[in-house]
Short mmCIF file of C-alpha atoms in Angstrom, two decimals:
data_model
loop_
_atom_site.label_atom_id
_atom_site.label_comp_id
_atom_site.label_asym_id
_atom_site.label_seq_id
_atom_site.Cartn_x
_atom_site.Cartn_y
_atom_site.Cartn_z
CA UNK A 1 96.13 155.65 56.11
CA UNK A 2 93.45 153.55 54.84
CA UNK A 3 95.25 150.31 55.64
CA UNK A 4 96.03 151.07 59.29
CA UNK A 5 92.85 149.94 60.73
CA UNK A 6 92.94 146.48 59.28
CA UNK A 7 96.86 146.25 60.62
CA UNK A 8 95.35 147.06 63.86
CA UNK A 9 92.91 144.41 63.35
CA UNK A 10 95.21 141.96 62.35
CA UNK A 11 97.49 142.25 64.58
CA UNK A 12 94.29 141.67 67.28
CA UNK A 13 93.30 138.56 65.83
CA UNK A 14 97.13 137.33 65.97
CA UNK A 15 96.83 138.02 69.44
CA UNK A 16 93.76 136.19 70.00
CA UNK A 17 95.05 133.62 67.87
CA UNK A 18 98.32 132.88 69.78
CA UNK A 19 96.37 133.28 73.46
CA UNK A 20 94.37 130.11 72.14
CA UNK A 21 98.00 128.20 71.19
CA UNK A 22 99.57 129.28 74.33
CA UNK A 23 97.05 128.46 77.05
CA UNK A 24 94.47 125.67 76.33
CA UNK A 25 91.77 125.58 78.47
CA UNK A 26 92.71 122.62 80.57
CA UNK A 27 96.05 122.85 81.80
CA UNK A 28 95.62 125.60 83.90
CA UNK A 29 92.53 123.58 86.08
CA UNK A 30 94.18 121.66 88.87
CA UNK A 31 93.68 119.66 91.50
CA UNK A 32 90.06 121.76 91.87
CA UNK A 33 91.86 125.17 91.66
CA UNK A 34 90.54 127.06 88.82
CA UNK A 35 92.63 130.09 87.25
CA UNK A 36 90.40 132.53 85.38
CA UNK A 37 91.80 133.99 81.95
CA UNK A 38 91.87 137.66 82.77
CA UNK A 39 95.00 136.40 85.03
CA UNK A 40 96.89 135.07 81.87
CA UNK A 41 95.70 137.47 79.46
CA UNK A 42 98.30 140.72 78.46
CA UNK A 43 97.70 144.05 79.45
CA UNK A 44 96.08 146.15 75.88
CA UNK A 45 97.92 149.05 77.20
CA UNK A 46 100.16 148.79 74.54
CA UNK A 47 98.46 149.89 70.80
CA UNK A 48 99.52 147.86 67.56
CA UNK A 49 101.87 151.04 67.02
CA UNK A 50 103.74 150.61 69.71
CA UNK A 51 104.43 146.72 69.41
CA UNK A 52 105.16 147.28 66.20
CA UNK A 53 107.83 149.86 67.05
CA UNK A 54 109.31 147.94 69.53
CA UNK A 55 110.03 144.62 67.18
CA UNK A 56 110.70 147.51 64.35
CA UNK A 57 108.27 145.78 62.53
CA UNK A 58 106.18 147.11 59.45
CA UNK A 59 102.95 147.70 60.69
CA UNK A 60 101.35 144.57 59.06
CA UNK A 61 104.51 142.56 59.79
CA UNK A 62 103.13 139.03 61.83
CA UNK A 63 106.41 137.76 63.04
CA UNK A 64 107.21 140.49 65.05
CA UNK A 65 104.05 140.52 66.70
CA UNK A 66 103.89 136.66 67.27
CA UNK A 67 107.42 137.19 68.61
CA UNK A 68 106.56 139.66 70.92
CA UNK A 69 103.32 138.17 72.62
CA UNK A 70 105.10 134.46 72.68
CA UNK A 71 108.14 135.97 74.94
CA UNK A 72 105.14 137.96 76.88
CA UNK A 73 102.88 135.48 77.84
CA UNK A 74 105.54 132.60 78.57
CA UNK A 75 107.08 135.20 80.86
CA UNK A 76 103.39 135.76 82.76
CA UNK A 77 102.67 131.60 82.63
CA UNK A 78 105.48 131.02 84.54
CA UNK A 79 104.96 133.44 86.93
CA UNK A 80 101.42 132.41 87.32
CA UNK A 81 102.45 128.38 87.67
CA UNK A 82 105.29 129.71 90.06
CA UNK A 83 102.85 131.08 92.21
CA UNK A 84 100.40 128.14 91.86
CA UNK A 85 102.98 125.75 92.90
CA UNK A 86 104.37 127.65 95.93
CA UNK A 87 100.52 127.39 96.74
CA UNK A 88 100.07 123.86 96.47
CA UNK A 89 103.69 123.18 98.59
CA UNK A 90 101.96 125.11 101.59
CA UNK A 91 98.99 123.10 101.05
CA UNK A 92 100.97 119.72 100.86
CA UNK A 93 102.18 121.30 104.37
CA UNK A 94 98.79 121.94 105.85
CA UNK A 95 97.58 118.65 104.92
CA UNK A 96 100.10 117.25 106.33
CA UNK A 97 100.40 118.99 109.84
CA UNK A 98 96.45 117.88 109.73
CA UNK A 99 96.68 114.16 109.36
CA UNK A 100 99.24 113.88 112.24
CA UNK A 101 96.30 115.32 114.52
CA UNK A 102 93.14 113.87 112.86
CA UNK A 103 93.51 111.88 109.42
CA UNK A 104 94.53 108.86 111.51
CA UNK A 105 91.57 108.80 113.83
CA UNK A 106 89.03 106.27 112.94
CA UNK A 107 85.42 107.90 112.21
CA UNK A 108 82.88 106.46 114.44
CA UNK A 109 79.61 107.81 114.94
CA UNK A 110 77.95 108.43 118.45
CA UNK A 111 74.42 106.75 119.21
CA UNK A 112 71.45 108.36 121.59
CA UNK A 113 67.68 107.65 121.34
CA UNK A 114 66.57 108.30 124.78
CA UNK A 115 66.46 112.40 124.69
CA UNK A 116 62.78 112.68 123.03
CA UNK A 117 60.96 113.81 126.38
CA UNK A 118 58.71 110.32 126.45
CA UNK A 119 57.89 109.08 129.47
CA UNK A 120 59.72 105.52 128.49
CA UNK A 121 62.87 108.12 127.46
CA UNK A 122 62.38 109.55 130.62
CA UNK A 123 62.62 106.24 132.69
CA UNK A 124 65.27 104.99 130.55
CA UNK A 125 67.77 108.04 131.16
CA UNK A 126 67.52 107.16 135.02
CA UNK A 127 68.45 103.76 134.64
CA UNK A 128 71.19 104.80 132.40
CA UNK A 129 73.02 107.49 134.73
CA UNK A 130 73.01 104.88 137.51
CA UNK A 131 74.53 102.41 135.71
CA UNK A 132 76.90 104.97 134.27
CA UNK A 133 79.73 104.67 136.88
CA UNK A 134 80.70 101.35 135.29
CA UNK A 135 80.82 102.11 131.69
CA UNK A 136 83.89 103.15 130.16
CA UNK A 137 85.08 104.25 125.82
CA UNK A 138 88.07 102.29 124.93
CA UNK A 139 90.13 102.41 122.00
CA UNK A 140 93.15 100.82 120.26
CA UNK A 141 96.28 101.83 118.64
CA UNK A 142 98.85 100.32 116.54
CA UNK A 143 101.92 102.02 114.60
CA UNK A 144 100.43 105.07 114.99
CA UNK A 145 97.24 104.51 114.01
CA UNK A 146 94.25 104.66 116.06
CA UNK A 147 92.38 100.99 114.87
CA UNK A 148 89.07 100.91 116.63
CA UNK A 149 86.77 102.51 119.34
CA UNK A 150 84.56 100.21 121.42
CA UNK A 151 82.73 100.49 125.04
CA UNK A 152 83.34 97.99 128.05
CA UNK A 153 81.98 97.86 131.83
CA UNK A 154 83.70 97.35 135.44
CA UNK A 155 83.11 94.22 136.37
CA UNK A 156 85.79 94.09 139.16
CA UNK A 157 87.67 97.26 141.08
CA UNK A 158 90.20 97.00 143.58
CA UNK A 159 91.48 100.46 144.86
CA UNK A 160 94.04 99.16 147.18
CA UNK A 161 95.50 96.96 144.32
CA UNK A 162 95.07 99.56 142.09
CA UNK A 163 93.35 97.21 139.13
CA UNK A 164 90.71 97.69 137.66
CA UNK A 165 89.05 94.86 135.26
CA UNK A 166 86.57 95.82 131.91
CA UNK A 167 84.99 93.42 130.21
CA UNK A 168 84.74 94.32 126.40
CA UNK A 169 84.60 92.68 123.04
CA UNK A 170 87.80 90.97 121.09
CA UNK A 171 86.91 93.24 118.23
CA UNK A 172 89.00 95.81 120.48
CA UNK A 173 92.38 94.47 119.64
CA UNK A 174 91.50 91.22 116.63
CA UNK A 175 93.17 91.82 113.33
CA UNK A 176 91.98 93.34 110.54
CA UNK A 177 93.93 91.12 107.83
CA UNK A 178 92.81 87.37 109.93
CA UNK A 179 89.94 86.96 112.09
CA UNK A 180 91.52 85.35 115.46
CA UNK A 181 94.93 86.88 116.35
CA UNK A 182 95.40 90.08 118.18
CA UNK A 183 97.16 93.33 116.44
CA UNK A 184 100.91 93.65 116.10
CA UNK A 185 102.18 96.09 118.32
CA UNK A 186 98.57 96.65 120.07
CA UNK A 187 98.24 99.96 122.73
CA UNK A 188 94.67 100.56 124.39
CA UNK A 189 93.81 103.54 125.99
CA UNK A 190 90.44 103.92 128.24
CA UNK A 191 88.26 106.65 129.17
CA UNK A 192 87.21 106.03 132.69
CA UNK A 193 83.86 107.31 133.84
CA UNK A 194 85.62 110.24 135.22
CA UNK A 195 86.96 110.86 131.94
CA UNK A 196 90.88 109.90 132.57
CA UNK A 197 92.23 108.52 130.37
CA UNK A 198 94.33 105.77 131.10
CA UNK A 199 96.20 102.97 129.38
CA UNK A 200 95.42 99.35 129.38
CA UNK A 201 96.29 96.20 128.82
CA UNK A 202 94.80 92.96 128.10
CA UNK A 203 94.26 90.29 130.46
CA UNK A 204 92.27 87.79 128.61
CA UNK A 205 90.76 87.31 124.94
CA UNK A 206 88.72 84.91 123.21
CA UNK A 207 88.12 85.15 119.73
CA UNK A 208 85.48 82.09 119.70
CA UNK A 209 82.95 84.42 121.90
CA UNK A 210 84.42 87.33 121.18
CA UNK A 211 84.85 88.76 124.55
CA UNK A 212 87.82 90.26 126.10
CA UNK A 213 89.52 91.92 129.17
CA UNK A 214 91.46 94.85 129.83
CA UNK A 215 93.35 95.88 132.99
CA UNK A 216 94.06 99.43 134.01
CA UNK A 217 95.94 100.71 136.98
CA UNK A 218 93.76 103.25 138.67
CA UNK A 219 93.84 104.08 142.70
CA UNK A 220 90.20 105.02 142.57
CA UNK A 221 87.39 102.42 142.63
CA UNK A 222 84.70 102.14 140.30
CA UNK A 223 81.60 100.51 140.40
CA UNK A 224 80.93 97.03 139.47
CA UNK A 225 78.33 96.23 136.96
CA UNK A 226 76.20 93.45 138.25
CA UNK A 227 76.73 90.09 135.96
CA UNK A 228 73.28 88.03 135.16
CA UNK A 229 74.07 84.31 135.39
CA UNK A 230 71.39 83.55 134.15
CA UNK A 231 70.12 83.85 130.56
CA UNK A 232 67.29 86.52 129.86
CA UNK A 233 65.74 86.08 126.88
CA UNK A 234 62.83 88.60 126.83
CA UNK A 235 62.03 92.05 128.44
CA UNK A 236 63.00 95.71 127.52
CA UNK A 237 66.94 96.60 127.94
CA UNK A 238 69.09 99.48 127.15
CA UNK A 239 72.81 99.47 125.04
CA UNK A 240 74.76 101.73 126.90
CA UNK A 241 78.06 102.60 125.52
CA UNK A 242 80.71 105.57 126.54
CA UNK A 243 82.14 107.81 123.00
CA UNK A 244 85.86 107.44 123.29
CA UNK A 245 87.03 110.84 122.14
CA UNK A 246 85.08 113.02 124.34
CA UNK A 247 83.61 110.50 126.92
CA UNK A 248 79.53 111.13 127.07
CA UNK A 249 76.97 108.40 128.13
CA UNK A 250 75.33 106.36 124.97
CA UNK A 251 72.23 104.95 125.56
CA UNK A 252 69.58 103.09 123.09
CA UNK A 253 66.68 101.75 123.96
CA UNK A 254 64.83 98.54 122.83
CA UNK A 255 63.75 95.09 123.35
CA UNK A 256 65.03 91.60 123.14
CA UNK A 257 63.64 89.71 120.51
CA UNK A 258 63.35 86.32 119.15
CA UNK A 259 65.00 86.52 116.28
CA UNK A 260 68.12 84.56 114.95
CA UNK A 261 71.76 86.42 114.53
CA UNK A 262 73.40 87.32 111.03
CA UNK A 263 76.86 86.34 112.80
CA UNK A 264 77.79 82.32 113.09
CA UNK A 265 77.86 82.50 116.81
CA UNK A 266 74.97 80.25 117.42
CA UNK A 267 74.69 81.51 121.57
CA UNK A 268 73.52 84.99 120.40
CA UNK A 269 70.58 86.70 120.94
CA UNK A 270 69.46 90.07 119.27
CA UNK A 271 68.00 93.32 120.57
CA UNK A 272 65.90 95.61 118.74
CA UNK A 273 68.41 98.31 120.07
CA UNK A 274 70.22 100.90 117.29
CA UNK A 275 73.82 101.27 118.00
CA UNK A 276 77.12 102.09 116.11
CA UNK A 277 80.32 100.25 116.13
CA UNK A 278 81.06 102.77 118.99
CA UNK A 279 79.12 101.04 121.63
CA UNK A 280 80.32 97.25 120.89
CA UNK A 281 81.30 95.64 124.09
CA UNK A 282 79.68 97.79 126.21
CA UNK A 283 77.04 96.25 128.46
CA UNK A 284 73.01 95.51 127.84
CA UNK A 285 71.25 96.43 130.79
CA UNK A 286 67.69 95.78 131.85
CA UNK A 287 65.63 98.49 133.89
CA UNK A 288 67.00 97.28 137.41
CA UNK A 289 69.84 98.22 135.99
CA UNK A 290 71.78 94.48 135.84
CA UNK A 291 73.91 93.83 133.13
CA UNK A 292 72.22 90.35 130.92
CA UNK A 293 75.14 90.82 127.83
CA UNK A 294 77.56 92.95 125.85
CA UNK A 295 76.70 94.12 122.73
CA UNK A 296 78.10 93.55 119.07
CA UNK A 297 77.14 95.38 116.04
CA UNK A 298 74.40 94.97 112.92
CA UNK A 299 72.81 96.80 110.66
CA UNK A 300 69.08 96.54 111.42
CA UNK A 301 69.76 95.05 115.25
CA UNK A 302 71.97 94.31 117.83
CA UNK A 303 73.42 91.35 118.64
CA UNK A 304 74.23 90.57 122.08
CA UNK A 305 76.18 87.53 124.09
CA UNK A 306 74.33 86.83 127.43
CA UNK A 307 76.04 87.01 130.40
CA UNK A 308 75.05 83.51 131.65
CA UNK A 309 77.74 82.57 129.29
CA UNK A 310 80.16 85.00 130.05
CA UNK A 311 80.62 84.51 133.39
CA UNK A 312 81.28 80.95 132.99
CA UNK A 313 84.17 81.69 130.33
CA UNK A 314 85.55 84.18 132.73
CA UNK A 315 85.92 81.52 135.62
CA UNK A 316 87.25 78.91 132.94
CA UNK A 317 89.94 81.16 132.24
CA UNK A 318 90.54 82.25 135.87
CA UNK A 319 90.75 78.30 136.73
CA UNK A 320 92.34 77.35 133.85
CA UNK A 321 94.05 80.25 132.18
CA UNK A 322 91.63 79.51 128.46
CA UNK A 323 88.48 78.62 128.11
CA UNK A 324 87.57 74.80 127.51
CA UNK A 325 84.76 73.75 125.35
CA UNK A 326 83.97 70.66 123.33
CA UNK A 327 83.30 70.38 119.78
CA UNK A 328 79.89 68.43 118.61
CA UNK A 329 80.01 68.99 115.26
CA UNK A 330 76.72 70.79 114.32
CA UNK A 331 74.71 73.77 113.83
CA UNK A 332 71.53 74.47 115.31
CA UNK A 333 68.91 76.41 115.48
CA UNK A 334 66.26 77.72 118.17
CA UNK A 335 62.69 76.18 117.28
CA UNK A 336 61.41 79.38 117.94
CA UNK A 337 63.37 81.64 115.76
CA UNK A 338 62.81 79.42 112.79
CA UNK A 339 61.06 80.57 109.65
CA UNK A 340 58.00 79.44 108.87
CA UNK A 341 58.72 77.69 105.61
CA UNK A 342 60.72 75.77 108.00
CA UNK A 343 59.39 75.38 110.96
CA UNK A 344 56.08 73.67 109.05
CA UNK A 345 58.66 70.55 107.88
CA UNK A 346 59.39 71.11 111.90
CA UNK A 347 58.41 67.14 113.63
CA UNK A 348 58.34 69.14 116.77
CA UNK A 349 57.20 72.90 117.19
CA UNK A 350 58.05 72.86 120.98
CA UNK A 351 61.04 74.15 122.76
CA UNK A 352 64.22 72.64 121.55
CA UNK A 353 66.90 73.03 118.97
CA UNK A 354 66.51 72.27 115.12
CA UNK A 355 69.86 71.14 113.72
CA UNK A 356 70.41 72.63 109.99
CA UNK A 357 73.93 71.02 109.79
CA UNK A 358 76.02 68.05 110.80
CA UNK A 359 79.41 67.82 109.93
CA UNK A 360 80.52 64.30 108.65
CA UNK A 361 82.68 62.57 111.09
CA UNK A 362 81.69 64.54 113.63
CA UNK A 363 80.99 63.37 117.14
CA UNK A 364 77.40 64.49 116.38
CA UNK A 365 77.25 62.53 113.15
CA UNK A 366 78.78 59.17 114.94
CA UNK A 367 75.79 59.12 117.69
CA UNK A 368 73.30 59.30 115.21
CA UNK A 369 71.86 62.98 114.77
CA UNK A 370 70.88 64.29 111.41
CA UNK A 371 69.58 67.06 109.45
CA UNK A 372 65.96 68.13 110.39
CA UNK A 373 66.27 66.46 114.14
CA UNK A 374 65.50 68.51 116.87
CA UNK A 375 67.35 68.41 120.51
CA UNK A 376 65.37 68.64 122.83
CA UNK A 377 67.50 67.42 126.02
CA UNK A 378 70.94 67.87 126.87
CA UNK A 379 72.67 65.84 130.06
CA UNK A 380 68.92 66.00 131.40
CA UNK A 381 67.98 69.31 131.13
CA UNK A 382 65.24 70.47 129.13
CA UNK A 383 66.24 73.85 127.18
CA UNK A 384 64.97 76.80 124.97
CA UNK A 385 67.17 79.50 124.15
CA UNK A 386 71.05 78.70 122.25
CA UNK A 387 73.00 80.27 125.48
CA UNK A 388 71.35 77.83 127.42
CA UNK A 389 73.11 75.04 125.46
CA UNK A 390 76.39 76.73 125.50
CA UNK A 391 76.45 77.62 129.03
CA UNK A 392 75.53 74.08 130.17
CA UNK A 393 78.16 72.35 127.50
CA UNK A 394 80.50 75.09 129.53
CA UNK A 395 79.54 73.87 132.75
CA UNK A 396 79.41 70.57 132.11
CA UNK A 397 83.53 70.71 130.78
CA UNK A 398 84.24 72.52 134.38
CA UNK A 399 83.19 69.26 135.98
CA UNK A 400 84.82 67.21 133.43
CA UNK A 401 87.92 69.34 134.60
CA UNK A 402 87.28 69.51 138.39
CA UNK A 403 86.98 65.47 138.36
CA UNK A 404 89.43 64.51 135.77
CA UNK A 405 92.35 65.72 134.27
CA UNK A 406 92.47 67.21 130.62
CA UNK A 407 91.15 64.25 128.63
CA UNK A 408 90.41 63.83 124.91
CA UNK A 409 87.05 63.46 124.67
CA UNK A 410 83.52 63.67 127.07
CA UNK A 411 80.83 61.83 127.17
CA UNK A 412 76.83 63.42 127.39
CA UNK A 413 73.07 62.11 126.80
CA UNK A 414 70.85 63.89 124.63
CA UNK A 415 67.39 63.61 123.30
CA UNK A 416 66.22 64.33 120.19
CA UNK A 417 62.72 63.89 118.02
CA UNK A 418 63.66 62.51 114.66
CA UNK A 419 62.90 63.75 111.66
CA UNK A 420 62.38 60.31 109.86
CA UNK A 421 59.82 59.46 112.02
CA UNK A 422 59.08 62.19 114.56
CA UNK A 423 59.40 59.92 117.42
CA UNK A 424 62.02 60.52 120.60
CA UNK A 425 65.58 58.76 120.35
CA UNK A 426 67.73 58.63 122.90
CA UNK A 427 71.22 59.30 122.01
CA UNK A 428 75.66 59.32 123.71
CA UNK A 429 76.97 61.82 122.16
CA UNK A 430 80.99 61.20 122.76
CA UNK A 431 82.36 64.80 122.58
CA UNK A 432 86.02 65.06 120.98
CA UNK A 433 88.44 66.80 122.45
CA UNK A 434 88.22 69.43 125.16
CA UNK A 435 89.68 72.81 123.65
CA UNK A 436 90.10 76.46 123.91
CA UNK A 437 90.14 76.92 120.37
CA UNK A 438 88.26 79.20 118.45
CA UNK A 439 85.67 77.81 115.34
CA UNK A 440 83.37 81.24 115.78
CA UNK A 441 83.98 83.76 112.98
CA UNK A 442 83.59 87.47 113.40
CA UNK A 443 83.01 89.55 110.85
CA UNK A 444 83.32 92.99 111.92
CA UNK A 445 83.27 96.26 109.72
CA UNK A 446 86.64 97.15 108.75
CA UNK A 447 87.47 100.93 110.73
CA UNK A 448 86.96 103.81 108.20
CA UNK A 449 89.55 106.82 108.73
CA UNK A 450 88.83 110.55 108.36
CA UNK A 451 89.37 110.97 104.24
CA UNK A 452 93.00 112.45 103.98
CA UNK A 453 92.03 113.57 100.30
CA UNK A 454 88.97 115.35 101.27
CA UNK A 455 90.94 117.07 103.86
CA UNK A 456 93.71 118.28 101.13
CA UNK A 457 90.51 119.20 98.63
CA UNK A 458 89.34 121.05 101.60
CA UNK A 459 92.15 122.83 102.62
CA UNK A 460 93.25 123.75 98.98
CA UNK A 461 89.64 125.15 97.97
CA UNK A 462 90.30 127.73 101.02
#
């Protein structure tokens, strides 16, 4: 009788001794699903006695005991992993059900500054509804995938032709593995301003500006947005943009500054507007509501290409079916937007163009400019601002076109203040060949999807 109560406790400790062997604490924790231990642990309805009976066992027998619980609890793991797995194969399920409706959509974030109740909020939402009927959302697809969402505007509507033209940015429907050819197996869909939603198709691209056009088929006619020719290169504007997925009116509000681009595209100007990648290619407006560029995306500003050069690529590529441009060989610079450690090496702080780079070879190089010059006249026009420059080199290859046929190379005077000396030089720069290539790179932000693993974490921790 004495001896029974240490059996008892022996047998206990066994117990405890063979639930540590048989379930570490690890195993049991996956994927985030926890399993407590009261689920693995026996039942102590049964006494020492009656285990021992059962294995007919002496009472301080440990085989039998050790036997007994090893059967037990193997019997209750597997019941519990059964359970656990039929668990995770409905999850699997779930998951899957939800990325054919949402893990392929692209995540894209909407922008709005203009609902604080200022008076300059105020103004800003009135210029914005009117000019409203001529935004639209856009958005591509390929294999199944949705690749990007960007804005555009009407910029020409024929009801009785049932076309409709938007002008939006090549980041629409470029690449994401090379920077200037358009997506295998591209689809674009486009939320009108009446929030159809119709499919498109593209009519024109350049990669070199980054602009593009997409046609839909739509009976009803929309609104034009009004095209500056000219380039404006100060005042307060809005970037208006139009959210794909549920189609609401974006609007930020901000100023045009003087400030140089991040991207390589030497004709842009920048904004002090905040957007997303949501509202690239849709239109900058000014308070009379005209339409002076379409907007790209950075970080701390937004860069914009003025429509003064815009509409001249659009009637290249009407006239000629691409858009002709010649190559000078050289990078420049806006006097203007330099920075101050180099603007005081500057040999001329007036308007013009500082050139930071001349490619060797290049028709640039061959007339004579260098490093540290500064253009100040092109074909005898004094000018300020970069899109200035590129429109007139674009206007000046039209008339090489409408007088000539396609020829390699173009001729054009220019004046520059040298940096040897600081005095003037007058300078034939031969152009080489007239092209429709692109040399602009883009680097745009690569889409970011909805996380399919956070979506399966979610849906397995409920």
């Amino acid at each position: 009788m004495p001896q029974a109560p240490d059996g008892e406790r022996e047998t206990r400790r066994q117990r405890r001794r063979v639930e540590r062997e048989m379930i570490p604490p690890g195993p049991l924790a996956q994927d985030g699903e926890s399993v407590e231990r009261s689920q693995i642990e026996p039942t102590d309805a049964r006494t020492a006695t009656e285990e021992s009976a059962s294995t007919k066992e002496s009472p301080g027998s440990n085989s039998g005991v050790q036997n007994v619980l090893t059967e037990e609890m193997s019997e209750r793991f597997m019941s519990i992993m059964t359970r656990h797995a039929a668990k995770r194969s409905n999850n699997a399920a779930k998951v899957r059900r939800e990325s054919v409706n949402c893990c392929n959509l692209t995540v894209e974030r909407e922008f709005c500054d203009v609902d604080d109740g200022s008076f300059r909020s105020s103004k800003a939402r009135i210029v914005a509804v009117r000019a409203s009927p001529s935004v639209v959302g856009l958005s591509s697809f390929s294999d199944g995938k949705r690749i990007r969402v960007c804005s555009g505007c009407v910029i020409a509507s024929n009801g009785s032709s049932d076309t409709t033209k938007i002008l939006t940015s090549a980041t629409l429907v470029r690449s994401l593995s090379t920077n200037n050819s358009v997506i295998p197996d591209i689809k674009i869909k486009v939320c009108l301003p009446n929030a159809h939603i119709l499919d498109g198709s593209i009519s024109m691209v350049d990669f070199h500006y980054n602009i593009a056009v997409v046609e839909v088929n739509s009976d009803q006619k929309f609104p034009e947005a009004v095209l500056v020719s000219d380039v404006i290169n100060r005042g307060a504007v809005l970037a208006l943009g139009r959210f794909y997925d549920h189609g609401r009116l974006m609007c930020a509000q901000g100023e045009i500054r003087k400030q140089a681009s991040s991207f390589e595209c030497s004709e842009l100007l920048v904004s002090s507007c905040h957007t997303t990648m949501a509202g690239v290619g849709g239109p900058l407006v000014k308070y009379n509501g005209q339409v002076v560029g379409i907007n790209f995306y950075g970080e701390n500003h937004t860069p914009f290409l003025s429509t003064a050069v815009i509409i001249r690529c659009l009637d290249h590529w009407k006239s000629y079916g691409k858009i002709i441009r010649p190559w000078l060989g050289l990078i420049y610079t806006p006097v203007d937007m330099l920075p101050l450690r180099v603007l005081e090496k500057c040999t001329y702080i007036d308007k013009g163009f500082y050139i930071s780079k001349v490619a060797k070879g290049s028709p640039a190089d061959v007339a004579g400019l260098c490093v540290g010059d500064v253009l100040i006249e092109c074909a005898g026009k004094v000018l300020s601002t970069a899109p200035e420059l590129g429109a007139l080199l674009l206007d000046l290859c039209n008339k090489q076109m409408e007088s000539y046929t396609l020829e390699s190379n173009m001729t054009m005077e220019v004046v520059v203040r040298k940096q040897l000396n600081g005095r003037e030089a007058r300078m034939t720069v031969t152009a080489d060949v007239l092209s429709g290539c692109s040399y602009y790179s883009w680097y745009d932000p690569l889409p970011s999807y909805i996380d399919k693993m956070a979506t399966m974490r979610f849906v397995e921790y409920y």
